[in-house]
Amino acid sequence: MLYWSLYKALLNNGKAVSQTNKSYNENFIETFSGVNEADVAGGFIYVLQSKSDKSEIKSILNLYKIGFTKQSVESRIINASDQPTYLMADVKIITTYKCYNLDVSKLELLLHNFFGNACLNVNVFDKQGNIFSPREWFIAPIKIIEEAIELIIKRTIVNYSYDFGSERIVLK
């Protein structure tokens, strides 16, 4: 009875205690992380750098591959030196993003379109002599790639474009 009297008095003053600091902090941390057991992992977006010995690749500053995989990135790149998509060379993992509740291939396509004017234009030959034109390599500073991913997270990337000449993200 006393509890309800106190509660009613607090409500009359426009305030009420409905949650303890401990439960509030736990709820905040759970909500802030944005991921819980109901979320579905869609895969990984990754950014790689080539370890190619070829001078035409080695000489390109800020050359990164943006891709996605449903398996671990380490598993995906295990035979990189045998695959034209990796420029027939080993690669270094720069960063990875685990994605939840979305179509990761669409996210990859969005990033590829965003950096489209900075796409590497090169032909690569596999070990059998077949020619390939990998379309997932872009010339852009890593901080710009990370900034573009932040814009996707904020859902504002459609308002921006990548200016290859100045290596900046600009408002459209």
mmCIF file with all atom_site columns, C-alpha atoms in Angstrom:
data_model
loop_
_atom_site.group_PDB
_atom_site.id
_atom_site.type_symbol
_atom_site.label_atom_id
_atom_site.label_alt_id
_atom_site.label_comp_id
_atom_site.label_asym_id
_atom_site.label_entity_id
_atom_site.label_seq_id
_atom_site.pdbx_PDB_ins_code
_atom_site.Cartn_x
_atom_site.Cartn_y
_atom_site.Cartn_z
_atom_site.occupancy
_atom_site.B_iso_or_equiv
_atom_site.pdbx_formal_charge
_atom_site.auth_seq_id
_atom_site.auth_comp_id
_atom_site.auth_asym_id
_atom_site.auth_atom_id
_atom_site.pdbx_PDB_model_num
ATOM 1   C CA . MET A 1 1   ? 0.000  0.000   0.000   1.00 0.00 ? 1   MET A CA 1
ATOM 2   C CA . LEU A 1 2   ? 2.814  2.348   0.916   1.00 0.00 ? 2   LEU A CA 1
ATOM 3   C CA . TYR A 1 3   ? 4.576  1.599   -2.402  1.00 0.00 ? 3   TYR A CA 1
ATOM 4   C CA . TRP A 1 4   ? 1.466  2.539   -4.409  1.00 0.00 ? 4   TRP A CA 1
ATOM 5   C CA . SER A 1 5   ? 1.050  5.765   -2.412  1.00 0.00 ? 5   SER A CA 1
ATOM 6   C CA . LEU A 1 6   ? 4.645  6.718   -3.182  1.00 0.00 ? 6   LEU A CA 1
ATOM 7   C CA . TYR A 1 7   ? 4.185  5.803   -6.848  1.00 0.00 ? 7   TYR A CA 1
ATOM 8   C CA . LYS A 1 8   ? 0.994  7.908   -7.100  1.00 0.00 ? 8   LYS A CA 1
ATOM 9   C CA . ALA A 1 9   ? 2.731  10.865  -5.432  1.00 0.00 ? 9   ALA A CA 1
ATOM 10  C CA . LEU A 1 10  ? 5.630  10.633  -7.866  1.00 0.00 ? 10  LEU A CA 1
ATOM 11  C CA . LEU A 1 11  ? 3.231  10.496  -10.807 1.00 0.00 ? 11  LEU A CA 1
ATOM 12  C CA . ASN A 1 12  ? 1.461  13.608  -9.583  1.00 0.00 ? 12  ASN A CA 1
ATOM 13  C CA . ASN A 1 13  ? 4.792  15.426  -9.798  1.00 0.00 ? 13  ASN A CA 1
ATOM 14  C CA . GLY A 1 14  ? 5.311  14.132  -13.333 1.00 0.00 ? 14  GLY A CA 1
ATOM 15  C CA . LYS A 1 15  ? 7.994  11.579  -12.478 1.00 0.00 ? 15  LYS A CA 1
ATOM 16  C CA . ALA A 1 16  ? 8.083  7.926   -11.599 1.00 0.00 ? 16  ALA A CA 1
ATOM 17  C CA . VAL A 1 17  ? 10.790 5.367   -10.975 1.00 0.00 ? 17  VAL A CA 1
ATOM 18  C CA . SER A 1 18  ? 10.159 2.545   -13.396 1.00 0.00 ? 18  SER A CA 1
ATOM 19  C CA . GLN A 1 19  ? 13.605 1.052   -13.962 1.00 0.00 ? 19  GLN A CA 1
ATOM 20  C CA . THR A 1 20  ? 16.763 0.674   -11.899 1.00 0.00 ? 20  THR A CA 1
ATOM 21  C CA . ASN A 1 21  ? 20.120 1.898   -13.152 1.00 0.00 ? 21  ASN A CA 1
ATOM 22  C CA . LYS A 1 22  ? 21.326 -1.674  -13.434 1.00 0.00 ? 22  LYS A CA 1
ATOM 23  C CA . SER A 1 23  ? 18.454 -2.817  -15.642 1.00 0.00 ? 23  SER A CA 1
ATOM 24  C CA . TYR A 1 24  ? 18.625 0.417   -17.657 1.00 0.00 ? 24  TYR A CA 1
ATOM 25  C CA . ASN A 1 25  ? 22.363 -0.095  -18.317 1.00 0.00 ? 25  ASN A CA 1
ATOM 26  C CA . GLU A 1 26  ? 21.850 -3.748  -19.258 1.00 0.00 ? 26  GLU A CA 1
ATOM 27  C CA . ASN A 1 27  ? 19.050 -2.785  -21.656 1.00 0.00 ? 27  ASN A CA 1
ATOM 28  C CA . PHE A 1 28  ? 21.170 0.005   -23.157 1.00 0.00 ? 28  PHE A CA 1
ATOM 29  C CA . ILE A 1 29  ? 24.132 -2.306  -23.772 1.00 0.00 ? 29  ILE A CA 1
ATOM 30  C CA . GLU A 1 30  ? 21.895 -4.967  -25.320 1.00 0.00 ? 30  GLU A CA 1
ATOM 31  C CA . THR A 1 31  ? 20.171 -2.419  -27.571 1.00 0.00 ? 31  THR A CA 1
ATOM 32  C CA . PHE A 1 32  ? 23.359 -0.528  -28.386 1.00 0.00 ? 32  PHE A CA 1
ATOM 33  C CA . SER A 1 33  ? 25.142 -3.586  -29.705 1.00 0.00 ? 33  SER A CA 1
ATOM 34  C CA . GLY A 1 34  ? 22.310 -3.941  -32.182 1.00 0.00 ? 34  GLY A CA 1
ATOM 35  C CA . VAL A 1 35  ? 22.739 -7.712  -32.405 1.00 0.00 ? 35  VAL A CA 1
ATOM 36  C CA . ASN A 1 36  ? 20.810 -10.317 -30.489 1.00 0.00 ? 36  ASN A CA 1
ATOM 37  C CA . GLU A 1 37  ? 19.882 -13.991 -30.861 1.00 0.00 ? 37  GLU A CA 1
ATOM 38  C CA . ALA A 1 38  ? 16.976 -13.118 -33.195 1.00 0.00 ? 38  ALA A CA 1
ATOM 39  C CA . ASP A 1 39  ? 19.332 -11.541 -35.757 1.00 0.00 ? 39  ASP A CA 1
ATOM 40  C CA . VAL A 1 40  ? 20.462 -13.567 -38.765 1.00 0.00 ? 40  VAL A CA 1
ATOM 41  C CA . ALA A 1 41  ? 24.074 -13.365 -39.941 1.00 0.00 ? 41  ALA A CA 1
ATOM 42  C CA . GLY A 1 42  ? 24.199 -12.810 -43.691 1.00 0.00 ? 42  GLY A CA 1
ATOM 43  C CA . GLY A 1 43  ? 27.943 -12.998 -44.191 1.00 0.00 ? 43  GLY A CA 1
ATOM 44  C CA . PHE A 1 44  ? 30.923 -10.692 -44.291 1.00 0.00 ? 44  PHE A CA 1
ATOM 45  C CA . ILE A 1 45  ? 31.876 -7.641  -46.287 1.00 0.00 ? 45  ILE A CA 1
ATOM 46  C CA . TYR A 1 46  ? 35.653 -7.510  -46.500 1.00 0.00 ? 46  TYR A CA 1
ATOM 47  C CA . VAL A 1 47  ? 38.375 -5.201  -47.738 1.00 0.00 ? 47  VAL A CA 1
ATOM 48  C CA . LEU A 1 48  ? 41.621 -6.760  -48.976 1.00 0.00 ? 48  LEU A CA 1
ATOM 49  C CA . GLN A 1 49  ? 44.941 -5.530  -50.277 1.00 0.00 ? 49  GLN A CA 1
ATOM 50  C CA . SER A 1 50  ? 46.959 -7.379  -52.922 1.00 0.00 ? 50  SER A CA 1
ATOM 51  C CA . LYS A 1 51  ? 50.399 -8.800  -52.166 1.00 0.00 ? 51  LYS A CA 1
ATOM 52  C CA . SER A 1 52  ? 51.129 -9.074  -55.882 1.00 0.00 ? 52  SER A CA 1
ATOM 53  C CA . ASP A 1 53  ? 54.762 -8.887  -57.027 1.00 0.00 ? 53  ASP A CA 1
ATOM 54  C CA . LYS A 1 54  ? 53.718 -7.561  -60.436 1.00 0.00 ? 54  LYS A CA 1
ATOM 55  C CA . SER A 1 55  ? 54.901 -3.963  -60.826 1.00 0.00 ? 55  SER A CA 1
ATOM 56  C CA . GLU A 1 56  ? 51.667 -2.825  -62.550 1.00 0.00 ? 56  GLU A CA 1
ATOM 57  C CA . ILE A 1 57  ? 49.684 -3.896  -59.452 1.00 0.00 ? 57  ILE A CA 1
ATOM 58  C CA . LYS A 1 58  ? 52.276 -3.140  -56.775 1.00 0.00 ? 58  LYS A CA 1
ATOM 59  C CA . SER A 1 59  ? 52.669 0.445   -58.005 1.00 0.00 ? 59  SER A CA 1
ATOM 60  C CA . ILE A 1 60  ? 48.982 1.353   -57.539 1.00 0.00 ? 60  ILE A CA 1
ATOM 61  C CA . LEU A 1 61  ? 48.455 3.184   -54.262 1.00 0.00 ? 61  LEU A CA 1
ATOM 62  C CA . ASN A 1 62  ? 45.202 2.657   -52.362 1.00 0.00 ? 62  ASN A CA 1
ATOM 63  C CA . LEU A 1 63  ? 44.193 -0.437  -54.334 1.00 0.00 ? 63  LEU A CA 1
ATOM 64  C CA . TYR A 1 64  ? 41.628 -2.515  -52.412 1.00 0.00 ? 64  TYR A CA 1
ATOM 65  C CA . LYS A 1 65  ? 39.261 -5.362  -53.154 1.00 0.00 ? 65  LYS A CA 1
ATOM 66  C CA . ILE A 1 66  ? 35.765 -4.992  -51.707 1.00 0.00 ? 66  ILE A CA 1
ATOM 67  C CA . GLY A 1 67  ? 33.902 -8.275  -51.585 1.00 0.00 ? 67  GLY A CA 1
ATOM 68  C CA . PHE A 1 68  ? 31.541 -10.462 -49.627 1.00 0.00 ? 68  PHE A CA 1
ATOM 69  C CA . THR A 1 69  ? 31.408 -14.023 -48.463 1.00 0.00 ? 69  THR A CA 1
ATOM 70  C CA . LYS A 1 70  ? 29.021 -16.155 -46.469 1.00 0.00 ? 70  LYS A CA 1
ATOM 71  C CA . GLN A 1 71  ? 31.930 -18.150 -45.051 1.00 0.00 ? 71  GLN A CA 1
ATOM 72  C CA . SER A 1 72  ? 34.819 -16.765 -43.035 1.00 0.00 ? 72  SER A CA 1
ATOM 73  C CA . VAL A 1 73  ? 37.056 -14.354 -44.932 1.00 0.00 ? 73  VAL A CA 1
ATOM 74  C CA . GLU A 1 74  ? 40.087 -16.480 -44.059 1.00 0.00 ? 74  GLU A CA 1
ATOM 75  C CA . SER A 1 75  ? 38.431 -19.497 -45.717 1.00 0.00 ? 75  SER A CA 1
ATOM 76  C CA . ARG A 1 76  ? 37.436 -17.445 -48.759 1.00 0.00 ? 76  ARG A CA 1
ATOM 77  C CA . ILE A 1 77  ? 40.967 -16.241 -49.501 1.00 0.00 ? 77  ILE A CA 1
ATOM 78  C CA . ILE A 1 78  ? 42.838 -19.471 -48.750 1.00 0.00 ? 78  ILE A CA 1
ATOM 79  C CA . ASN A 1 79  ? 43.754 -20.059 -52.426 1.00 0.00 ? 79  ASN A CA 1
ATOM 80  C CA . ALA A 1 80  ? 43.882 -16.416 -53.496 1.00 0.00 ? 80  ALA A CA 1
ATOM 81  C CA . SER A 1 81  ? 47.076 -16.838 -55.499 1.00 0.00 ? 81  SER A CA 1
ATOM 82  C CA . ASP A 1 82  ? 45.254 -19.317 -57.784 1.00 0.00 ? 82  ASP A CA 1
ATOM 83  C CA . GLN A 1 83  ? 42.180 -17.145 -58.416 1.00 0.00 ? 83  GLN A CA 1
ATOM 84  C CA . PRO A 1 84  ? 41.915 -14.316 -60.975 1.00 0.00 ? 84  PRO A CA 1
ATOM 85  C CA . THR A 1 85  ? 39.474 -12.428 -58.743 1.00 0.00 ? 85  THR A CA 1
ATOM 86  C CA . TYR A 1 86  ? 42.431 -11.928 -56.353 1.00 0.00 ? 86  TYR A CA 1
ATOM 87  C CA . LEU A 1 87  ? 44.754 -10.925 -59.214 1.00 0.00 ? 87  LEU A CA 1
ATOM 88  C CA . MET A 1 88  ? 46.496 -14.329 -58.976 1.00 0.00 ? 88  MET A CA 1
ATOM 89  C CA . ALA A 1 89  ? 48.270 -13.239 -55.786 1.00 0.00 ? 89  ALA A CA 1
ATOM 90  C CA . ASP A 1 90  ? 47.960 -13.608 -52.047 1.00 0.00 ? 90  ASP A CA 1
ATOM 91  C CA . VAL A 1 91  ? 46.036 -10.891 -50.249 1.00 0.00 ? 91  VAL A CA 1
ATOM 92  C CA . LYS A 1 92  ? 46.088 -9.173  -46.881 1.00 0.00 ? 92  LYS A CA 1
ATOM 93  C CA . ILE A 1 93  ? 42.869 -8.709  -44.912 1.00 0.00 ? 93  ILE A CA 1
ATOM 94  C CA . ILE A 1 94  ? 42.470 -5.008  -44.121 1.00 0.00 ? 94  ILE A CA 1
ATOM 95  C CA . THR A 1 95  ? 39.048 -5.059  -42.470 1.00 0.00 ? 95  THR A CA 1
ATOM 96  C CA . THR A 1 96  ? 35.906 -7.168  -42.240 1.00 0.00 ? 96  THR A CA 1
ATOM 97  C CA . TYR A 1 97  ? 32.320 -6.382  -41.306 1.00 0.00 ? 97  TYR A CA 1
ATOM 98  C CA . LYS A 1 98  ? 29.932 -9.086  -40.115 1.00 0.00 ? 98  LYS A CA 1
ATOM 99  C CA . CYS A 1 99  ? 26.499 -8.247  -41.471 1.00 0.00 ? 99  CYS A CA 1
ATOM 100 C CA . TYR A 1 100 ? 23.118 -9.123  -40.015 1.00 0.00 ? 100 TYR A CA 1
ATOM 101 C CA . ASN A 1 101 ? 19.554 -9.052  -41.335 1.00 0.00 ? 101 ASN A CA 1
ATOM 102 C CA . LEU A 1 102 ? 20.401 -7.929  -44.851 1.00 0.00 ? 102 LEU A CA 1
ATOM 103 C CA . ASP A 1 103 ? 21.345 -9.180  -48.253 1.00 0.00 ? 103 ASP A CA 1
ATOM 104 C CA . VAL A 1 104 ? 25.126 -8.894  -48.160 1.00 0.00 ? 104 VAL A CA 1
ATOM 105 C CA . SER A 1 105 ? 25.436 -9.227  -51.941 1.00 0.00 ? 105 SER A CA 1
ATOM 106 C CA . LYS A 1 106 ? 23.254 -6.112  -52.341 1.00 0.00 ? 106 LYS A CA 1
ATOM 107 C CA . LEU A 1 107 ? 25.464 -4.270  -49.864 1.00 0.00 ? 107 LEU A CA 1
ATOM 108 C CA . GLU A 1 108 ? 28.503 -5.305  -51.891 1.00 0.00 ? 108 GLU A CA 1
ATOM 109 C CA . LEU A 1 109 ? 26.821 -4.109  -55.099 1.00 0.00 ? 109 LEU A CA 1
ATOM 110 C CA . LEU A 1 110 ? 26.011 -0.771  -53.449 1.00 0.00 ? 110 LEU A CA 1
ATOM 111 C CA . LEU A 1 111 ? 29.678 -0.310  -52.519 1.00 0.00 ? 111 LEU A CA 1
ATOM 112 C CA . HIS A 1 112 ? 30.825 -1.356  -55.996 1.00 0.00 ? 112 HIS A CA 1
ATOM 113 C CA . ASN A 1 113 ? 28.458 1.154   -57.606 1.00 0.00 ? 113 ASN A CA 1
ATOM 114 C CA . PHE A 1 114 ? 29.566 3.870   -55.189 1.00 0.00 ? 114 PHE A CA 1
ATOM 115 C CA . PHE A 1 115 ? 33.240 3.343   -56.114 1.00 0.00 ? 115 PHE A CA 1
ATOM 116 C CA . GLY A 1 116 ? 32.478 2.469   -59.750 1.00 0.00 ? 116 GLY A CA 1
ATOM 117 C CA . ASN A 1 117 ? 34.444 5.374   -61.210 1.00 0.00 ? 117 ASN A CA 1
ATOM 118 C CA . ALA A 1 118 ? 37.522 4.126   -59.317 1.00 0.00 ? 118 ALA A CA 1
ATOM 119 C CA . CYS A 1 119 ? 37.312 0.500   -60.468 1.00 0.00 ? 119 CYS A CA 1
ATOM 120 C CA . LEU A 1 120 ? 40.612 -1.065  -61.516 1.00 0.00 ? 120 LEU A CA 1
ATOM 121 C CA . ASN A 1 121 ? 40.657 -1.832  -65.225 1.00 0.00 ? 121 ASN A CA 1
ATOM 122 C CA . VAL A 1 122 ? 43.053 -4.723  -65.677 1.00 0.00 ? 122 VAL A CA 1
ATOM 123 C CA . ASN A 1 123 ? 43.086 -8.131  -67.347 1.00 0.00 ? 123 ASN A CA 1
ATOM 124 C CA . VAL A 1 124 ? 44.399 -11.131 -65.458 1.00 0.00 ? 124 VAL A CA 1
ATOM 125 C CA . PHE A 1 125 ? 45.336 -14.521 -66.842 1.00 0.00 ? 125 PHE A CA 1
ATOM 126 C CA . ASP A 1 126 ? 44.746 -17.679 -64.847 1.00 0.00 ? 126 ASP A CA 1
ATOM 127 C CA . LYS A 1 127 ? 47.169 -20.630 -64.894 1.00 0.00 ? 127 LYS A CA 1
ATOM 128 C CA . GLN A 1 128 ? 45.444 -22.077 -68.003 1.00 0.00 ? 128 GLN A CA 1
ATOM 129 C CA . GLY A 1 129 ? 45.836 -18.801 -69.893 1.00 0.00 ? 129 GLY A CA 1
ATOM 130 C CA . ASN A 1 130 ? 42.178 -17.757 -69.666 1.00 0.00 ? 130 ASN A CA 1
ATOM 131 C CA . ILE A 1 131 ? 41.616 -14.012 -69.436 1.00 0.00 ? 131 ILE A CA 1
ATOM 132 C CA . PHE A 1 132 ? 39.587 -12.378 -66.653 1.00 0.00 ? 132 PHE A CA 1
ATOM 133 C CA . SER A 1 133 ? 38.689 -8.770  -65.822 1.00 0.00 ? 133 SER A CA 1
ATOM 134 C CA . PRO A 1 134 ? 38.178 -8.601  -62.042 1.00 0.00 ? 134 PRO A CA 1
ATOM 135 C CA . ARG A 1 135 ? 35.629 -5.890  -61.160 1.00 0.00 ? 135 ARG A CA 1
ATOM 136 C CA . GLU A 1 136 ? 35.960 -5.818  -57.358 1.00 0.00 ? 136 GLU A CA 1
ATOM 137 C CA . TRP A 1 137 ? 39.220 -3.856  -57.084 1.00 0.00 ? 137 TRP A CA 1
ATOM 138 C CA . PHE A 1 138 ? 39.008 -0.113  -56.445 1.00 0.00 ? 138 PHE A CA 1
ATOM 139 C CA . ILE A 1 139 ? 41.475 2.712   -56.105 1.00 0.00 ? 139 ILE A CA 1
ATOM 140 C CA . ALA A 1 140 ? 40.405 4.608   -53.000 1.00 0.00 ? 140 ALA A CA 1
ATOM 141 C CA . PRO A 1 141 ? 42.010 5.299   -49.608 1.00 0.00 ? 141 PRO A CA 1
ATOM 142 C CA . ILE A 1 142 ? 40.938 2.869   -46.891 1.00 0.00 ? 142 ILE A CA 1
ATOM 143 C CA . LYS A 1 143 ? 39.583 5.742   -44.774 1.00 0.00 ? 143 LYS A CA 1
ATOM 144 C CA . ILE A 1 144 ? 37.251 6.644   -47.659 1.00 0.00 ? 144 ILE A CA 1
ATOM 145 C CA . ILE A 1 145 ? 36.048 3.034   -47.979 1.00 0.00 ? 145 ILE A CA 1
ATOM 146 C CA . GLU A 1 146 ? 35.364 2.953   -44.228 1.00 0.00 ? 146 GLU A CA 1
ATOM 147 C CA . GLU A 1 147 ? 33.573 6.305   -44.481 1.00 0.00 ? 147 GLU A CA 1
ATOM 148 C CA . ALA A 1 148 ? 31.362 4.909   -47.265 1.00 0.00 ? 148 ALA A CA 1
ATOM 149 C CA . ILE A 1 149 ? 30.473 1.923   -45.084 1.00 0.00 ? 149 ILE A CA 1
ATOM 150 C CA . GLU A 1 150 ? 29.562 4.333   -42.261 1.00 0.00 ? 150 GLU A CA 1
ATOM 151 C CA . LEU A 1 151 ? 27.293 6.201   -44.686 1.00 0.00 ? 151 LEU A CA 1
ATOM 152 C CA . ILE A 1 152 ? 25.584 2.910   -45.523 1.00 0.00 ? 152 ILE A CA 1
ATOM 153 C CA . ILE A 1 153 ? 25.069 2.193   -41.835 1.00 0.00 ? 153 ILE A CA 1
ATOM 154 C CA . LYS A 1 154 ? 23.575 5.686   -41.413 1.00 0.00 ? 154 LYS A CA 1
ATOM 155 C CA . ARG A 1 155 ? 21.466 5.082   -44.556 1.00 0.00 ? 155 ARG A CA 1
ATOM 156 C CA . THR A 1 156 ? 22.665 8.318   -46.132 1.00 0.00 ? 156 THR A CA 1
ATOM 157 C CA . ILE A 1 157 ? 25.035 7.026   -48.815 1.00 0.00 ? 157 ILE A CA 1
ATOM 158 C CA . VAL A 1 158 ? 22.516 7.851   -51.557 1.00 0.00 ? 158 VAL A CA 1
ATOM 159 C CA . ASN A 1 159 ? 23.206 11.538  -50.898 1.00 0.00 ? 159 ASN A CA 1
ATOM 160 C CA . TYR A 1 160 ? 26.914 11.177  -51.666 1.00 0.00 ? 160 TYR A CA 1
ATOM 161 C CA . SER A 1 161 ? 29.295 10.093  -54.392 1.00 0.00 ? 161 SER A CA 1
ATOM 162 C CA . TYR A 1 162 ? 32.991 9.271   -54.586 1.00 0.00 ? 162 TYR A CA 1
ATOM 163 C CA . ASP A 1 163 ? 35.114 11.808  -56.459 1.00 0.00 ? 163 ASP A CA 1
ATOM 164 C CA . PHE A 1 164 ? 37.996 9.706   -57.780 1.00 0.00 ? 164 PHE A CA 1
ATOM 165 C CA . GLY A 1 165 ? 40.059 12.739  -58.808 1.00 0.00 ? 165 GLY A CA 1
ATOM 166 C CA . SER A 1 166 ? 40.123 14.336  -55.369 1.00 0.00 ? 166 SER A CA 1
ATOM 167 C CA . GLU A 1 167 ? 39.807 11.047  -53.414 1.00 0.00 ? 167 GLU A CA 1
ATOM 168 C CA . ARG A 1 168 ? 36.900 12.447  -51.410 1.00 0.00 ? 168 ARG A CA 1
ATOM 169 C CA . ILE A 1 169 ? 33.305 11.637  -50.737 1.00 0.00 ? 169 ILE A CA 1
ATOM 170 C CA . VAL A 1 170 ? 31.173 14.573  -51.855 1.00 0.00 ? 170 VAL A CA 1
ATOM 171 C CA . LEU A 1 171 ? 27.569 15.588  -51.363 1.00 0.00 ? 171 LEU A CA 1
ATOM 172 C CA . LYS A 1 172 ? 25.569 15.113  -54.576 1.00 0.00 ? 172 LYS A CA 1
#
